[in-house]
mmCIF file of C-alpha atoms in Angstrom:
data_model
loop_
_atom_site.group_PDB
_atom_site.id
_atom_site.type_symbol
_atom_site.label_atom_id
_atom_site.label_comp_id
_atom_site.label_asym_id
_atom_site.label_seq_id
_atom_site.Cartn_x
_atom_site.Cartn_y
_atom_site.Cartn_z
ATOM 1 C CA UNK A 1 -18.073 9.099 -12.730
ATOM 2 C CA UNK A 2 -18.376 8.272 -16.494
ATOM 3 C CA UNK A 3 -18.731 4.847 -17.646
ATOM 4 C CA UNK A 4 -15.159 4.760 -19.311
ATOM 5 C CA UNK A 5 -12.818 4.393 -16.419
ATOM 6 C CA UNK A 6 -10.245 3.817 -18.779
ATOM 7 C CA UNK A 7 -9.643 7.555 -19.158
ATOM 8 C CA UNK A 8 -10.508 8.698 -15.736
ATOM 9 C CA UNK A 9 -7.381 9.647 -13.461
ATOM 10 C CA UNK A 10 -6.391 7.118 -11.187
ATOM 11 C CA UNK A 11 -6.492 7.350 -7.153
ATOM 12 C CA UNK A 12 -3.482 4.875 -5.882
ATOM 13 C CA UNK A 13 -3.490 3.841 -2.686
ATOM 14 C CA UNK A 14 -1.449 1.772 -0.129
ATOM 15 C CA UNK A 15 -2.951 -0.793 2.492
ATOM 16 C CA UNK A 16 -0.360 -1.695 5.049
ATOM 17 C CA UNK A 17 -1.399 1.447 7.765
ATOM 18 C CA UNK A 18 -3.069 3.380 4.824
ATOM 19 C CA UNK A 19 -6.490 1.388 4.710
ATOM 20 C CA UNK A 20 -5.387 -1.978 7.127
ATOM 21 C CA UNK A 21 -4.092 -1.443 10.425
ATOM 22 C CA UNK A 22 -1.409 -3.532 10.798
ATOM 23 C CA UNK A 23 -0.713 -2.916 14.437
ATOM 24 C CA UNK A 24 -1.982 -6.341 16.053
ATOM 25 C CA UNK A 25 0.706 -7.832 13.363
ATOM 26 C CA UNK A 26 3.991 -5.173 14.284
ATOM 27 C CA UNK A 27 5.133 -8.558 17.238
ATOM 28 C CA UNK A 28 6.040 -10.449 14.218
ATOM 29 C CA UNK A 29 8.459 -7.950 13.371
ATOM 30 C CA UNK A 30 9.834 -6.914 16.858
ATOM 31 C CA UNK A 31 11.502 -10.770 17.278
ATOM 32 C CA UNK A 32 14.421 -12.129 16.180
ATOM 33 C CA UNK A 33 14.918 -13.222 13.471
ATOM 34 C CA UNK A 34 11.750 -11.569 11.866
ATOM 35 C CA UNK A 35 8.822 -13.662 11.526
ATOM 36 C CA UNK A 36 7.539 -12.561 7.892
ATOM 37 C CA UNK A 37 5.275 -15.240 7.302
ATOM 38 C CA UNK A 38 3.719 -14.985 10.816
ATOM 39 C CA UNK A 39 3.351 -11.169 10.199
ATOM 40 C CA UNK A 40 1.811 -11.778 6.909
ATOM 41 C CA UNK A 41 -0.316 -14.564 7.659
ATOM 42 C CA UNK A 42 -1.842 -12.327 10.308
ATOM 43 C CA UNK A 43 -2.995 -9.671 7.079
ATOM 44 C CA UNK A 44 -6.479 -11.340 6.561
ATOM 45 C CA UNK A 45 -7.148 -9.974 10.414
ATOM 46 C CA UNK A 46 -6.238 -6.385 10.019
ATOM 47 C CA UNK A 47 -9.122 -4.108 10.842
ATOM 48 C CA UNK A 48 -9.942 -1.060 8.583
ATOM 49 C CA UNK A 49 -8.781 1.862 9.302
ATOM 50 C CA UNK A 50 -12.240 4.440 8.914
ATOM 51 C CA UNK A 51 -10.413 7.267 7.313
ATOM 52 C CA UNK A 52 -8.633 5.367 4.713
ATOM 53 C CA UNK A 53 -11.553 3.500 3.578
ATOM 54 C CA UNK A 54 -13.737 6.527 3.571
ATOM 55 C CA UNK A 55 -11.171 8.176 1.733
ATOM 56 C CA UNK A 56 -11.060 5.451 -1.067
ATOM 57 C CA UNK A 57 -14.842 5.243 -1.222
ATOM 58 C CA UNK A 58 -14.534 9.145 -2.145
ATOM 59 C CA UNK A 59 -12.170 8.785 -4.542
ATOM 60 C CA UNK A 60 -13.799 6.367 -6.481
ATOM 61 C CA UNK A 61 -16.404 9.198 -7.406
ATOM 62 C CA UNK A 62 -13.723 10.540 -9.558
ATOM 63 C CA UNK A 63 -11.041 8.153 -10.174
ATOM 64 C CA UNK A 64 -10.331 4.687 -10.752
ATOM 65 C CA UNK A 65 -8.740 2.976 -7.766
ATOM 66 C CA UNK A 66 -5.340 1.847 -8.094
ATOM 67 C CA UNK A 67 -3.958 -0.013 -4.504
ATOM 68 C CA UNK A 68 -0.327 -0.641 -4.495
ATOM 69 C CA UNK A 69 1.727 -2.256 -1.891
ATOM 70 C CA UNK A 70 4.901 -3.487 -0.855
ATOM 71 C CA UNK A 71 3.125 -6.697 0.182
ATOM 72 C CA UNK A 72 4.720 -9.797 -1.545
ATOM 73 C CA UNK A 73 2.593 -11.197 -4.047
ATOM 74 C CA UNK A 74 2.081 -14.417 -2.560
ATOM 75 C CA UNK A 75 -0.126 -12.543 -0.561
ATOM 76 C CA UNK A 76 -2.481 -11.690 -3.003
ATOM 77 C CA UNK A 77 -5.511 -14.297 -2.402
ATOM 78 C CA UNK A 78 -5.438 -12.597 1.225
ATOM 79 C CA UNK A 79 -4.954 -9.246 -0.032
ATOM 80 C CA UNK A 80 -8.078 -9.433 -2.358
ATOM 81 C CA UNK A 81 -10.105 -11.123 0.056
ATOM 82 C CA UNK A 82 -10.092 -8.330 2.456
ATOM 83 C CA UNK A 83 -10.516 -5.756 -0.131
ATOM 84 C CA UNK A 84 -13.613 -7.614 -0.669
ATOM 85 C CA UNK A 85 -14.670 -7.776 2.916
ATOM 86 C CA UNK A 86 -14.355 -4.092 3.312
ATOM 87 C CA UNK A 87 -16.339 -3.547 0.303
ATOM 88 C CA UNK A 88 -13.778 -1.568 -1.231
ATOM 89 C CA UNK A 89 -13.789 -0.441 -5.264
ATOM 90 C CA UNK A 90 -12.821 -3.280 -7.354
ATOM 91 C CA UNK A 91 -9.148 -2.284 -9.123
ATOM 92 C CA UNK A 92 -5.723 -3.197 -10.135
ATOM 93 C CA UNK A 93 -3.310 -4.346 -7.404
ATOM 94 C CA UNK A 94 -0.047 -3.864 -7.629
ATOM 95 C CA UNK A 95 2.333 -6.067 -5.241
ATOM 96 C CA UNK A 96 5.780 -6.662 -5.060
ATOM 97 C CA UNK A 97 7.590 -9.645 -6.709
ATOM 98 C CA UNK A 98 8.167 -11.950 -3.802
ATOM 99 C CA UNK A 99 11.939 -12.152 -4.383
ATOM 100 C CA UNK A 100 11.803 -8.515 -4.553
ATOM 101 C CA UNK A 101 13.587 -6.625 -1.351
ATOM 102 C CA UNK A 102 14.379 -3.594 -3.102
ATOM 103 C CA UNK A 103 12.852 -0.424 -0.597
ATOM 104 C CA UNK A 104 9.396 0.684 -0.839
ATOM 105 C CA UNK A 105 10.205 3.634 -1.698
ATOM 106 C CA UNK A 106 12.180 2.454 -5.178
ATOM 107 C CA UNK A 107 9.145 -0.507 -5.967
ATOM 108 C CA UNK A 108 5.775 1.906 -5.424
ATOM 109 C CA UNK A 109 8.066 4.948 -7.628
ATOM 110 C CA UNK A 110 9.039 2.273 -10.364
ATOM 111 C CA UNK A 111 4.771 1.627 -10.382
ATOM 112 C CA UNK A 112 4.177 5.180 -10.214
ATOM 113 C CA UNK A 113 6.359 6.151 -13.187
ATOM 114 C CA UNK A 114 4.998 3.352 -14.882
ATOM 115 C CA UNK A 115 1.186 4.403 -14.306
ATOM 116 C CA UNK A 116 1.872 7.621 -15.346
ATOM 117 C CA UNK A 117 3.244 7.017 -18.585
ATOM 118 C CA UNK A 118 -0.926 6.122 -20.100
ATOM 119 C CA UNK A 119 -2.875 8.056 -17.480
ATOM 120 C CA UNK A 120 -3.354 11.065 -15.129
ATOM 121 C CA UNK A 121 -2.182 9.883 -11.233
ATOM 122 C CA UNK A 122 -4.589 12.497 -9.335
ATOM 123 C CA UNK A 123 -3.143 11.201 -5.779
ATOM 124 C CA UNK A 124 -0.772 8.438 -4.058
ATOM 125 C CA UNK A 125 -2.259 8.185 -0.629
ATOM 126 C CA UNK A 126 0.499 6.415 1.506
ATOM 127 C CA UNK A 127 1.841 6.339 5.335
ATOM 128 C CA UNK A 128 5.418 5.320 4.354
ATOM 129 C CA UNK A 129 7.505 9.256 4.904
ATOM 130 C CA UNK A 130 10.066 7.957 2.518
ATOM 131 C CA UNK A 131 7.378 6.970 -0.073
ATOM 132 C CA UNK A 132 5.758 10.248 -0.058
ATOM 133 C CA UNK A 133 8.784 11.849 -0.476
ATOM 134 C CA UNK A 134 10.224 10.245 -3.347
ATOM 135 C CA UNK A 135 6.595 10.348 -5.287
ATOM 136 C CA UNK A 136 5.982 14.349 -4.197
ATOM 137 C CA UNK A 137 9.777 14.693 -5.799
ATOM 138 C CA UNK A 138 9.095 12.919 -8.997
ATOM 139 C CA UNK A 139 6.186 15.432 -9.276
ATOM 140 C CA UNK A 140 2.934 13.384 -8.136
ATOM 141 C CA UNK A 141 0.339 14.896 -5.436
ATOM 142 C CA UNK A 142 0.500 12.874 -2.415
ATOM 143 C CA UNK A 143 -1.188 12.819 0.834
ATOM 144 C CA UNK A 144 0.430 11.286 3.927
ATOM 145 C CA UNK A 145 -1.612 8.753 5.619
ATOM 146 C CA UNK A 146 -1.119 9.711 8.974
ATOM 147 C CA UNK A 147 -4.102 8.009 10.978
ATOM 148 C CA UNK A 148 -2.879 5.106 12.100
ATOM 149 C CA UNK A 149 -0.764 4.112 15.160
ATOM 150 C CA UNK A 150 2.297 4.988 14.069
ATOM 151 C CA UNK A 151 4.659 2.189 13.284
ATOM 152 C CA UNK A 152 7.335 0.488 14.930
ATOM 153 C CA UNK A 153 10.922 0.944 14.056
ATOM 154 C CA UNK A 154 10.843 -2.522 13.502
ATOM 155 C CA UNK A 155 8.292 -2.383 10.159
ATOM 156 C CA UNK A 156 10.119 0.799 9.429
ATOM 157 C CA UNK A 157 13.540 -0.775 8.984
ATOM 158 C CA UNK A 158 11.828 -3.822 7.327
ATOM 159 C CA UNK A 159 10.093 -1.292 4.859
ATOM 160 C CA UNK A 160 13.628 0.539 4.170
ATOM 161 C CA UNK A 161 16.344 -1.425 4.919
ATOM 162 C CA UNK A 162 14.662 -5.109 4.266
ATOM 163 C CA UNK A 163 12.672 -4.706 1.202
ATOM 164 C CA UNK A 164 9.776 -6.708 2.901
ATOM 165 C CA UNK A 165 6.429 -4.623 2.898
#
């Protein structure tokens, strides 16, 4: 890739069962009532998920890398610290307000739009159905992360119906 990433097109992607697999973390979530900070705290412990991370690596040929997720942002020291121990790309991250509980879906498409507006969004690689949807509708290429263990309906209603990740 050139030198001037500042025109290349941008490769977004999610972490939460896109590059980290969150699995160990879904107990948390399964309780009542939820346990958010246990389930975040656990974060820094998620192991990579191989085709995600291979798939960023790729990217990065071609594209910046973009990684946006519905993570709150007081989560961010954690969040950068195991993009570093996977020896991901370097790039921006984009993470929910922390008194944000809007849906996935609405958050990532508001960042989407947003990117958009100054550069070329070659892909949104995500695992979240509802996610995908919304961005394929709004006219952006998308490809489904569907390698890891799928979720529990707990993390799905928290990701819909919650606002929380």
């Amino acid at each position: 890739m050139s030198d001037d990433r500042s025109k290349a097109p941008l490769a977004v992607f999610d972490l939460d069962n896109t590059l980290a697999d969150t699995a160990h973390r879904q107990r948390f979530l399964e309780r009542r009532p939820r346990d958010w900070d246990g389930f975040f705290a656990a974060a820094p412990r998620d192991p990579p998920l191989t085709e995600g991370i291979a798939l960023v690596k790729e990217s990065e040929r071609e594209c910046e890398i973009v990684y946006l997720t519905g993570r709150p942002e007081r989560c961010r020291r954690d969040t950068l610290d195991w993009l570093a121990a996977q020896e991901l790309p370097e790039g921006r991250v984009y993470m929910r307000r922390d008194a944000d509980r809007r849906p996935a879906r609405f958050t990532k498409l508001e960042i989407l739009r947003r990117l958009a507006r100054t550069r070329e969004i070659r892909v949104l690689v995500d695992d979240d159905e509802l996610v995908c949807e919304d961005a394929r509708r709004a006219g952006f290429t998308v490809l489904r992360a569907d390698w890891a263990t799928r979720s529990s309906t707990a993390l799905k209603v928290a990701q819909e119906r919650e606002g929380r990740t």
